Tab-separated table of C-alpha atoms in Angstrom:
chain	number	residue	atom	x	y	z
A	1	MET	CA	79.998	-224.585	-90.693
A	2	LYS	CA	83.190	-224.623	-88.673
A	3	THR	CA	82.648	-225.511	-85.024
A	4	ARG	CA	83.928	-223.505	-82.108
A	5	THR	CA	86.587	-225.815	-80.677
A	6	LEU	CA	88.000	-224.931	-77.259
A	7	LYS	CA	91.568	-225.687	-76.214
A	8	LYS	CA	90.174	-227.929	-73.503
A	9	ASP	CA	86.815	-229.685	-73.514
A	10	LYS	CA	84.147	-228.382	-71.202
A	11	VAL	CA	81.109	-230.640	-70.716
A	12	ASN	CA	77.619	-229.451	-69.819
A	13	ILE	CA	75.256	-232.111	-68.432
A	14	ILE	CA	71.543	-231.413	-68.855
A	15	THR	CA	69.366	-233.635	-66.652
A	16	LEU	CA	65.690	-234.282	-67.316
A	17	GLY	CA	63.198	-236.350	-65.334
A	18	CYS	CA	63.422	-237.660	-61.800
A	19	SER	CA	65.867	-237.363	-58.932
A	20	LYS	CA	67.274	-240.808	-59.804
A	21	ASN	CA	68.429	-239.343	-63.116
A	22	MET	CA	69.928	-236.417	-61.226
A	23	VAL	CA	72.046	-238.772	-59.131
A	24	ASP	CA	73.254	-240.543	-62.287
A	25	SER	CA	74.316	-237.193	-63.745
A	26	GLU	CA	76.107	-236.248	-60.528
A	27	VAL	CA	78.020	-239.542	-60.493
A	28	LEU	CA	78.960	-239.144	-64.169
A	29	SER	CA	80.162	-235.603	-63.547
A	30	GLY	CA	82.251	-236.831	-60.608
A	31	GLN	CA	83.906	-239.408	-62.846
A	32	LEU	CA	84.615	-236.825	-65.555
A	33	LYS	CA	86.059	-234.389	-63.026
A	34	ALA	CA	88.285	-237.147	-61.589
A	35	ASN	CA	89.618	-237.631	-65.131
A	36	ASP	CA	90.543	-233.923	-65.267
A	37	ILE	CA	87.674	-233.016	-67.581
A	38	ASP	CA	85.910	-229.713	-66.946
A	39	VAL	CA	82.232	-230.416	-66.276
A	40	VAL	CA	79.201	-228.401	-65.167
A	41	HIS	CA	75.470	-228.968	-64.641
A	42	GLU	CA	72.882	-226.952	-66.610
A	43	ASN	CA	75.459	-224.377	-67.711
A	44	ALA	CA	73.802	-221.011	-68.396
A	45	LYS	CA	77.040	-219.354	-69.587
A	46	ARG	CA	77.242	-221.546	-72.691
A	47	ASP	CA	81.036	-221.601	-72.525
A	48	HIS	CA	81.048	-225.390	-73.020
A	49	ASN	CA	81.675	-227.271	-76.248
A	50	ILE	CA	80.158	-230.690	-75.409
A	51	VAL	CA	76.684	-231.500	-74.105
A	52	ILE	CA	75.409	-234.702	-72.506
A	53	VAL	CA	71.605	-234.858	-72.294
A	54	ASN	CA	70.393	-237.293	-69.618
A	55	THR	CA	66.863	-238.048	-70.783
A	56	CYS	CA	63.584	-239.192	-69.254
A	57	GLY	CA	61.311	-241.651	-71.058
A	58	PHE	CA	58.676	-242.199	-68.398
A	59	ILE	CA	55.523	-240.591	-69.827
A	60	ASP	CA	54.560	-238.693	-72.980
A	61	LYS	CA	55.244	-235.201	-71.579
A	62	ALA	CA	58.693	-236.255	-70.355
A	63	LYS	CA	59.526	-237.878	-73.688
A	64	GLU	CA	58.488	-234.737	-75.544
A	65	GLU	CA	60.643	-232.553	-73.297
A	66	SER	CA	63.616	-234.881	-73.802
A	67	ILE	CA	63.284	-234.887	-77.587
A	68	ASN	CA	62.894	-231.100	-77.746
A	69	THR	CA	65.992	-230.663	-75.571
A	70	ILE	CA	68.017	-232.989	-77.813
A	71	LEU	CA	66.858	-231.134	-80.939
A	72	ASP	CA	67.802	-227.777	-79.367
A	73	GLN	CA	71.318	-229.036	-78.647
A	74	VAL	CA	71.710	-230.506	-82.139
A	75	ASP	CA	70.687	-227.112	-83.573
A	76	LEU	CA	73.415	-225.457	-81.491
A	77	LYS	CA	75.927	-227.977	-82.820
A	78	GLU	CA	74.874	-227.426	-86.416
A	79	SER	CA	75.219	-223.659	-85.969
A	80	GLY	CA	78.783	-224.119	-84.762
A	81	LYS	CA	78.195	-223.451	-81.055
A	82	LEU	CA	78.913	-227.030	-79.930
A	83	ASP	CA	81.352	-229.737	-80.997
A	84	LYS	CA	79.532	-232.825	-79.700
A	85	VAL	CA	76.091	-233.861	-78.455
A	86	TYR	CA	75.752	-237.126	-76.525
A	87	VAL	CA	72.486	-238.572	-75.223
A	88	THR	CA	71.990	-241.011	-72.348
A	89	GLY	CA	69.229	-242.004	-69.912
A	90	CYS	CA	65.837	-243.663	-70.075
A	91	LEU	CA	64.580	-242.327	-73.418
A	92	SER	CA	67.817	-243.400	-75.080
A	93	GLU	CA	67.643	-246.817	-73.422
A	94	ARG	CA	64.100	-247.377	-74.609
A	95	TYR	CA	64.087	-245.913	-78.133
A	96	ARG	CA	67.730	-245.814	-79.213
A	97	GLY	CA	67.173	-247.531	-82.578
A	98	ASP	CA	64.392	-245.171	-83.618
A	99	LEU	CA	66.135	-242.081	-82.297
A	100	GLU	CA	69.382	-242.810	-84.151
A	101	LYS	CA	67.410	-242.724	-87.417
A	102	GLU	CA	65.276	-239.721	-86.519
A	103	ILE	CA	68.010	-237.482	-85.026
A	104	PRO	CA	71.283	-238.268	-86.866
A	105	GLY	CA	72.928	-235.109	-85.527
A	106	VAL	CA	73.547	-236.770	-82.146
A	107	ASP	CA	77.138	-238.051	-81.958
A	108	ALA	CA	76.416	-241.073	-79.738
A	109	TRP	CA	73.521	-242.658	-77.821
A	110	PHE	CA	73.890	-244.503	-74.509
A	111	GLY	CA	71.528	-246.460	-72.273
A	112	THR	CA	70.948	-246.089	-68.555
A	113	MET	CA	73.816	-248.335	-67.449
A	114	GLU	CA	76.574	-247.341	-69.872
A	115	MET	CA	78.653	-244.852	-67.922
A	116	THR	CA	81.944	-246.558	-68.845
A	117	ALA	CA	81.035	-246.262	-72.532
A	118	ILE	CA	80.360	-242.530	-72.113
A	119	LEU	CA	83.692	-242.076	-70.362
A	120	LYS	CA	85.485	-243.805	-73.232
A	121	LYS	CA	84.310	-241.004	-75.528
A	122	PHE	CA	86.523	-238.722	-73.441
A	123	ASP	CA	89.417	-241.214	-73.227
A	124	ALA	CA	88.520	-241.377	-69.541
A	125	ASP	CA	88.615	-244.375	-67.204
A	126	TYR	CA	85.908	-245.448	-64.769
A	127	LYS	CA	87.447	-245.060	-61.314
A	128	ALA	CA	85.881	-247.651	-59.021
A	129	GLU	CA	87.492	-246.084	-55.973
A	130	LEU	CA	85.308	-243.008	-56.539
A	131	ILE	CA	82.065	-244.848	-55.746
A	132	GLY	CA	79.889	-242.294	-53.997
A	133	GLU	CA	81.939	-239.296	-55.153
A	134	ARG	CA	79.657	-236.859	-56.947
A	135	LEU	CA	79.612	-233.332	-58.265
A	136	LEU	CA	76.312	-232.145	-56.753
A	137	SER	CA	73.786	-230.378	-58.940
A	138	THR	CA	71.687	-229.517	-55.877
A	139	PRO	CA	72.525	-226.819	-53.306
A	140	SER	CA	75.314	-228.100	-51.079
A	141	HIS	CA	73.138	-228.665	-47.977
A	142	TYR	CA	70.956	-231.458	-49.398
A	143	ALA	CA	71.375	-234.391	-51.761
A	144	TYR	CA	69.541	-237.407	-53.106
A	145	LEU	CA	70.915	-240.823	-52.156
A	146	LYS	CA	69.981	-243.717	-54.421
A	147	ILE	CA	69.859	-247.007	-52.508
A	148	SER	CA	68.933	-249.319	-55.377
A	149	GLU	CA	68.399	-249.482	-59.109
A	150	GLY	CA	65.560	-250.951	-61.173
A	151	CYS	CA	62.279	-252.563	-60.126
A	152	ASN	CA	60.790	-256.081	-59.954
A	153	ARG	CA	57.157	-254.942	-59.937
A	154	THR	CA	54.870	-255.497	-62.915
A	155	CYS	CA	52.528	-252.499	-62.592
A	156	SER	CA	50.577	-252.481	-65.842
A	157	PHE	CA	51.097	-248.768	-66.593
A	158	CYS	CA	54.818	-248.528	-65.841
A	159	ALA	CA	57.738	-248.770	-68.270
A	160	ILE	CA	60.476	-248.264	-65.658
A	161	PRO	CA	61.572	-251.958	-65.580
A	162	LEU	CA	61.954	-251.777	-69.377
A	163	MET	CA	64.413	-248.905	-68.987
A	164	ARG	CA	66.062	-249.632	-65.649
A	165	GLY	CA	65.961	-253.417	-65.389
A	166	GLN	CA	65.410	-255.548	-62.293
A	167	HIS	CA	65.844	-254.386	-58.701
A	168	VAL	CA	69.484	-254.257	-57.551
A	169	SER	CA	70.191	-253.083	-53.983
A	170	LYS	CA	73.422	-251.340	-53.031
A	171	PRO	CA	75.180	-252.840	-49.992
A	172	ILE	CA	74.502	-251.039	-46.694
A	173	GLU	CA	78.215	-250.325	-46.228
A	174	GLN	CA	78.419	-248.597	-49.606
A	175	ILE	CA	75.375	-246.412	-48.939
A	176	VAL	CA	76.712	-245.395	-45.524
A	177	ALA	CA	80.079	-244.530	-47.095
A	178	GLU	CA	78.296	-242.372	-49.673
A	179	ALA	CA	76.379	-240.591	-46.913
A	180	GLU	CA	79.599	-239.940	-44.993
A	181	ARG	CA	81.196	-238.425	-48.102
A	182	LEU	CA	78.177	-236.222	-48.640
A	183	VAL	CA	78.326	-234.947	-45.057
A	184	LYS	CA	82.023	-234.113	-45.540
A	185	ILE	CA	81.143	-231.749	-48.398
A	186	GLY	CA	78.430	-230.002	-46.370
A	187	VAL	CA	75.268	-232.034	-46.936
A	188	LYS	CA	72.902	-231.972	-43.955
A	189	GLU	CA	69.817	-233.655	-45.456
A	190	VAL	CA	69.646	-236.751	-47.650
A	191	MET	CA	66.576	-237.965	-49.482
A	192	LEU	CA	66.615	-241.733	-49.950
A	193	ILE	CA	65.354	-242.673	-53.388
A	194	ALA	CA	64.763	-245.877	-55.337
A	195	GLN	CA	62.136	-247.120	-57.712
A	196	GLU	CA	60.844	-249.121	-54.748
A	197	LEU	CA	62.419	-248.141	-51.439
A	198	THR	CA	60.630	-250.773	-49.367
A	199	TYR	CA	61.926	-253.709	-51.452
A	200	TYR	CA	65.466	-252.811	-50.373
A	201	GLY	CA	67.660	-255.768	-49.458
A	202	LEU	CA	65.506	-258.635	-50.729
A	203	ASP	CA	67.792	-259.353	-53.685
A	204	LEU	CA	71.050	-258.848	-51.788
A	205	TYR	CA	70.297	-260.138	-48.295
A	206	LYS	CA	67.215	-262.314	-48.997
A	207	GLN	CA	65.174	-260.164	-46.623
A	208	ARG	CA	63.970	-256.566	-46.457
A	209	ARG	CA	66.715	-254.535	-44.767
A	210	LEU	CA	65.518	-250.935	-45.016
A	211	ALA	CA	65.183	-250.698	-41.223
A	212	ASP	CA	68.823	-251.781	-40.784
A	213	LEU	CA	69.934	-249.296	-43.427
A	214	LEU	CA	68.061	-246.480	-41.686
A	215	ASN	CA	69.663	-247.282	-38.356
A	216	ALA	CA	73.110	-247.297	-39.966
A	217	LEU	CA	72.491	-243.968	-41.705
A	218	ALA	CA	71.076	-242.410	-38.535
A	219	ASP	CA	74.467	-243.085	-36.916
A	220	VAL	CA	76.312	-240.935	-39.485
A	221	LYS	CA	77.565	-237.884	-37.590
A	222	GLY	CA	76.495	-234.576	-39.109
A	223	LEU	CA	73.569	-236.053	-41.026
A	224	GLU	CA	70.695	-234.061	-39.556
A	225	TRP	CA	67.756	-235.145	-41.722
A	226	ILE	CA	67.031	-238.423	-43.540
A	227	ARG	CA	63.922	-238.457	-45.736
A	228	LEU	CA	62.191	-241.444	-47.398
A	229	HIS	CA	60.816	-241.287	-50.945
A	230	TYR	CA	58.965	-243.854	-53.094
A	231	ALA	CA	57.883	-246.401	-50.482
A	232	TYR	CA	55.774	-248.986	-52.329
A	233	PRO	CA	52.692	-249.885	-50.229
A	234	THR	CA	52.429	-253.642	-50.941
A	235	LYS	CA	54.097	-255.768	-48.223
A	236	PHE	CA	55.178	-252.577	-46.489
A	237	PRO	CA	57.925	-253.283	-43.882
A	238	MET	CA	56.313	-251.828	-40.740
A	239	GLU	CA	59.558	-252.179	-38.780
A	240	ILE	CA	60.953	-249.080	-40.504
A	241	LEU	CA	58.387	-247.037	-38.571
A	242	ASP	CA	59.924	-248.112	-35.254
A	243	VAL	CA	63.267	-246.772	-36.457
A	244	MET	CA	61.647	-243.566	-37.695
A	245	ARG	CA	60.018	-243.023	-34.311
A	246	GLU	CA	63.176	-243.785	-32.333
A	247	ARG	CA	65.808	-241.887	-34.363
A	248	ASP	CA	65.615	-238.089	-34.192
A	249	ASN	CA	67.326	-237.450	-37.521
A	250	ILE	CA	64.859	-239.511	-39.580
A	251	CYS	CA	62.133	-237.130	-40.732
A	252	ASN	CA	58.549	-237.987	-39.841
A	253	TYR	CA	57.773	-238.023	-43.552
A	254	LEU	CA	56.905	-240.778	-45.987
A	255	ASP	CA	56.292	-240.659	-49.715
A	256	ILE	CA	54.068	-243.654	-50.487
A	257	PRO	CA	52.765	-243.660	-54.099
A	258	LEU	CA	49.313	-245.279	-54.259
A	259	GLN	CA	48.375	-244.408	-57.889
A	260	HIS	CA	44.667	-245.101	-57.255
A	261	ILE	CA	42.225	-246.256	-54.586
A	262	ALA	CA	39.244	-247.778	-56.461
A	263	ASP	CA	39.563	-251.571	-56.347
A	264	PRO	CA	38.838	-252.096	-60.080
A	265	MET	CA	41.644	-249.675	-60.945
A	266	LEU	CA	44.098	-251.145	-58.429
A	267	LYS	CA	43.459	-254.578	-59.961
A	268	ALA	CA	43.812	-253.316	-63.540
A	269	MET	CA	47.011	-251.477	-62.596
A	270	LYS	CA	48.364	-254.700	-61.020
A	271	ARG	CA	49.152	-252.949	-57.753
A	272	GLN	CA	48.750	-256.128	-55.654
A	273	ILE	CA	46.818	-254.309	-52.950
A	274	THR	CA	43.174	-253.434	-52.177
A	275	ARG	CA	41.484	-250.261	-51.014
A	276	GLN	CA	40.890	-251.667	-47.537
A	277	GLU	CA	44.494	-252.821	-47.222
A	278	ILE	CA	45.630	-249.296	-48.101
A	279	VAL	CA	43.287	-247.754	-45.514
A	280	ASP	CA	44.563	-250.205	-42.872
A	281	LEU	CA	48.194	-249.514	-43.825
A	282	ILE	CA	47.808	-245.750	-43.465
A	283	ALA	CA	46.067	-246.165	-40.107
A	284	GLY	CA	48.891	-248.456	-38.973
A	285	ILE	CA	51.559	-245.976	-40.083
A	286	ARG	CA	49.899	-243.109	-38.241
A	287	GLU	CA	49.454	-245.207	-35.127
A	288	LYS	CA	53.170	-246.083	-35.059
A	289	VAL	CA	54.408	-242.566	-35.920
A	290	PRO	CA	51.920	-239.961	-34.645
A	291	GLY	CA	52.170	-236.702	-36.567
A	292	ILE	CA	53.875	-238.234	-39.600
A	293	ALA	CA	53.450	-236.331	-42.891
A	294	LEU	CA	52.287	-238.579	-45.724
A	295	ARG	CA	52.712	-237.781	-49.418
A	296	THR	CA	51.197	-239.792	-52.242
A	297	THR	CA	50.847	-239.679	-56.021
A	298	LEU	CA	47.781	-240.660	-58.033
A	299	ILE	CA	47.004	-241.406	-61.691
A	300	THR	CA	43.823	-240.306	-63.452
A	301	GLY	CA	42.507	-241.493	-66.792
A	302	PHE	CA	43.693	-245.102	-66.686
A	303	PRO	CA	41.773	-247.238	-69.241
A	304	GLY	CA	38.363	-248.141	-67.843
A	305	GLU	CA	38.354	-245.482	-65.113
A	306	THR	CA	34.828	-244.227	-64.456
A	307	LEU	CA	33.625	-240.978	-62.962
A	308	GLU	CA	32.571	-243.001	-59.907
A	309	ASP	CA	36.196	-244.159	-59.546
A	310	VAL	CA	37.274	-240.496	-59.524
A	311	GLU	CA	34.650	-239.707	-56.884
A	312	ASP	CA	35.987	-242.645	-54.877
A	313	VAL	CA	39.464	-241.084	-54.967
A	314	LYS	CA	38.058	-237.756	-53.746
A	315	ARG	CA	36.123	-239.426	-50.922
A	316	PHE	CA	39.266	-241.310	-49.954
A	317	LEU	CA	41.331	-238.095	-49.796
A	318	GLU	CA	38.690	-236.446	-47.605
A	319	GLU	CA	38.628	-239.510	-45.354
A	320	VAL	CA	42.378	-240.111	-45.049
A	321	ARG	CA	43.622	-236.490	-45.407
A	322	PHE	CA	47.074	-236.838	-46.872
A	323	ASP	CA	49.454	-233.980	-46.177
A	324	ARG	CA	50.779	-233.858	-49.749
A	325	VAL	CA	49.329	-235.188	-53.027
A	326	GLY	CA	50.517	-235.136	-56.627
A	327	VAL	CA	48.334	-236.194	-59.575
A	328	PHE	CA	49.503	-237.417	-62.982
A	329	THR	CA	47.423	-238.162	-66.053
A	330	TYR	CA	47.719	-241.662	-67.525
A	331	SER	CA	50.214	-242.080	-70.365
A	332	HIS	CA	49.711	-245.032	-72.753
A	333	GLU	CA	53.173	-246.662	-72.838
A	334	GLU	CA	54.352	-249.195	-75.414
A	335	ASN	CA	55.347	-252.658	-74.177
A	336	THR	CA	53.518	-252.277	-70.861
A	337	SER	CA	50.644	-254.690	-70.210
A	338	ALA	CA	48.167	-251.783	-70.067
A	339	TYR	CA	49.087	-250.920	-73.652
A	340	GLU	CA	46.837	-253.791	-74.723
A	341	LEU	CA	43.889	-251.890	-73.230
A	342	GLU	CA	42.174	-249.210	-75.259
A	343	ASP	CA	43.136	-245.687	-74.189
A	344	THR	CA	39.663	-244.202	-74.645
A	345	ILE	CA	39.682	-241.254	-72.223
A	346	PRO	CA	40.607	-237.999	-74.039
A	347	ALA	CA	43.617	-236.035	-72.768
A	348	GLU	CA	41.486	-233.034	-71.784
A	349	GLU	CA	39.188	-235.292	-69.719
A	350	LYS	CA	42.204	-236.810	-67.948
A	351	GLU	CA	43.386	-233.285	-67.102
A	352	ARG	CA	39.905	-232.301	-65.897
A	353	ARG	CA	39.805	-235.300	-63.552
A	354	ALA	CA	43.287	-234.517	-62.235
A	355	GLN	CA	42.261	-230.905	-61.559
A	356	ASP	CA	39.085	-232.076	-59.838
A	357	ILE	CA	41.099	-234.271	-57.480
A	358	MET	CA	43.654	-231.528	-56.779
A	359	GLU	CA	40.877	-229.070	-55.879
A	360	THR	CA	39.742	-231.522	-53.215
A	361	GLN	CA	43.303	-231.812	-51.907
A	362	GLN	CA	43.822	-228.041	-52.009
A	363	GLU	CA	41.162	-227.541	-49.344
A	364	ILE	CA	42.686	-230.293	-47.187
A	365	SER	CA	46.144	-228.779	-47.579
A	366	LEU	CA	44.934	-225.338	-46.495
A	367	GLU	CA	43.145	-226.780	-43.449
A	368	LYS	CA	46.238	-228.744	-42.422
A	369	ASN	CA	48.442	-225.683	-42.868
A	370	GLN	CA	46.071	-223.566	-40.767
A	371	GLU	CA	46.465	-226.089	-37.953
A	372	MET	CA	50.196	-225.210	-37.877
A	373	VAL	CA	49.652	-221.492	-37.212
A	374	GLY	CA	50.993	-220.470	-33.800
A	375	LYS	CA	53.257	-223.522	-33.523
A	376	VAL	CA	57.068	-223.577	-33.685
A	377	PHE	CA	58.935	-225.850	-36.087
A	378	LYS	CA	62.537	-226.653	-36.935
A	379	VAL	CA	63.131	-225.335	-40.453
A	380	ILE	CA	66.041	-225.793	-42.854
A	381	VAL	CA	66.896	-222.686	-44.878
A	382	ASP	CA	67.031	-223.449	-48.608
A	383	LYS	CA	67.572	-220.080	-50.307
A	384	LYS	CA	66.967	-216.348	-50.369
A	385	GLU	CA	64.541	-215.162	-53.015
A	386	SER	CA	63.095	-211.686	-53.601
A	387	GLY	CA	64.595	-210.527	-50.314
A	388	ARG	CA	62.986	-213.337	-48.285
A	389	TYR	CA	64.357	-216.588	-46.953
A	390	LEU	CA	62.610	-219.804	-47.958
A	391	GLY	CA	62.896	-223.036	-46.009
A	392	ARG	CA	61.153	-226.315	-45.188
A	393	THR	CA	59.973	-228.222	-42.140
A	394	GLU	CA	60.752	-231.923	-41.723
A	395	PHE	CA	57.309	-232.531	-43.243
A	396	ASP	CA	58.303	-231.104	-46.627
A	397	SER	CA	60.630	-232.358	-49.322
A	398	VAL	CA	62.430	-230.264	-51.906
A	399	GLU	CA	60.462	-228.767	-54.831
A	400	VAL	CA	57.356	-230.968	-54.476
A	401	ASP	CA	56.087	-229.811	-51.056
A	402	ASN	CA	55.354	-226.696	-48.984
A	403	GLU	CA	57.860	-223.938	-48.373
A	404	VAL	CA	58.123	-221.726	-45.302
A	405	ILE	CA	58.579	-218.004	-45.903
A	406	ILE	CA	60.841	-216.787	-43.076
A	407	ASN	CA	60.517	-213.185	-41.964
A	408	THR	CA	63.733	-211.985	-40.303
A	409	ASP	CA	66.391	-209.275	-40.411
A	410	ARG	CA	68.998	-211.812	-39.380
A	411	LYS	CA	71.455	-213.010	-41.987
A	412	LEU	CA	70.863	-216.684	-42.740
A	413	LYS	CA	72.566	-219.040	-45.146
A	414	PRO	CA	71.398	-222.174	-46.975
A	415	GLY	CA	71.658	-225.211	-44.712
A	416	ASP	CA	71.056	-223.292	-41.479
A	417	PHE	CA	68.491	-224.818	-39.130
A	418	VAL	CA	66.263	-222.278	-37.377
A	419	GLN	CA	63.199	-222.327	-35.142
A	420	VAL	CA	60.241	-220.663	-36.857
A	421	LYS	CA	56.848	-219.764	-35.399
A	422	ILE	CA	54.174	-220.059	-38.098
A	423	THR	CA	52.119	-216.873	-38.422
A	424	ARG	CA	50.174	-217.393	-41.679
A	425	ALA	CA	48.968	-220.326	-43.745
A	426	PHE	CA	48.285	-220.557	-47.471
A	427	ASP	CA	47.077	-223.407	-49.675
A	428	TYR	CA	50.550	-224.875	-50.142
A	429	ASP	CA	52.922	-222.621	-48.193
A	430	LEU	CA	53.484	-221.204	-44.735
A	431	GLU	CA	54.864	-217.960	-43.370
A	432	GLY	CA	56.569	-217.444	-40.052
A	433	GLU	CA	59.068	-215.553	-37.943
A	434	LEU	CA	62.236	-216.616	-36.162
A	435	VAL	CA	61.847	-217.544	-32.515
């Protein structure tokens, strides 16, 4: 069938998976735009003729979503609605050989670090002077800021080092320059991301330098909120908490993925930390930054996990009372060391355990939200939806955490900061009125 060829190429980038993938897509789109190529993110109009799918290969559900998305785009190409389909990202990095055989309709496959090769498909050049220039796929008032690539950890369940390689920190000066560019285009909040935020600097400076980076970013004029995601708990650099406490524009918020709490599971997962060390770390964090909001993620159904281990997780949550918790079910990943273990727990049992844990957290979340009723908080306005404004406190990150429903007749716009008195609390959201 004859394809629908446009006079000028228009590229649609579809991004799957984590915020680190999103940043990669934004950087790629910035490079394409600088080469005078029309590019959009997640184009609903379908007036494009080329698609780049940036895939995720982290766990089974993500892999399935990536493959289905690729197949959908290949179908569009075969029906004449697209000229080219390119695939990049983690799934492509990890399974390129197999995928090339299974899905021949894709025009080219690229790994996670092959941006220059993608650009060559468009007769475009990689412009080094554009480092940090991005076409944002997020609303203009917030952005993710990647401070490093890859990971040196050997967690037994994780395939990220297979897809992203070893840890490589960006220089402080480069990250600050990126933040300054983001502020110039209207960004007020940046979320620092990395596979392991707290390892930052060890490869480049031979010492952990996250505290220095935070101080440098806090000096960027116009940057109102800085948020920390993916802080690995082992050998946690406590000095970053001093900076967090002292600098007003660093949110009292920390995303610290624990994955489990039962000592047998922590050992089997190769997390290099014990239950007691985790308890002591959390107590130390809260002592240094009173009122800090802590988010964590947990895994259920790892090989060998017992029902007592699940009960241990629930007791731990009731004891420590995290502000935010996410739970994933274990995915048996090829070429990880855990793959040698037998994956004996059925999928439905993994889901049941995850739900059991989240029901425990749901009660904690409601109680913590009820404690906020009657208090006034600084809130960033994210959007207007169904006639109501939705925003977040400094204790909430985008998409994964609570939202604040703002009742007002005033006209607000995304990126505005307002003072909101909380009037009602729900399991995972708050409602309030402008002060």
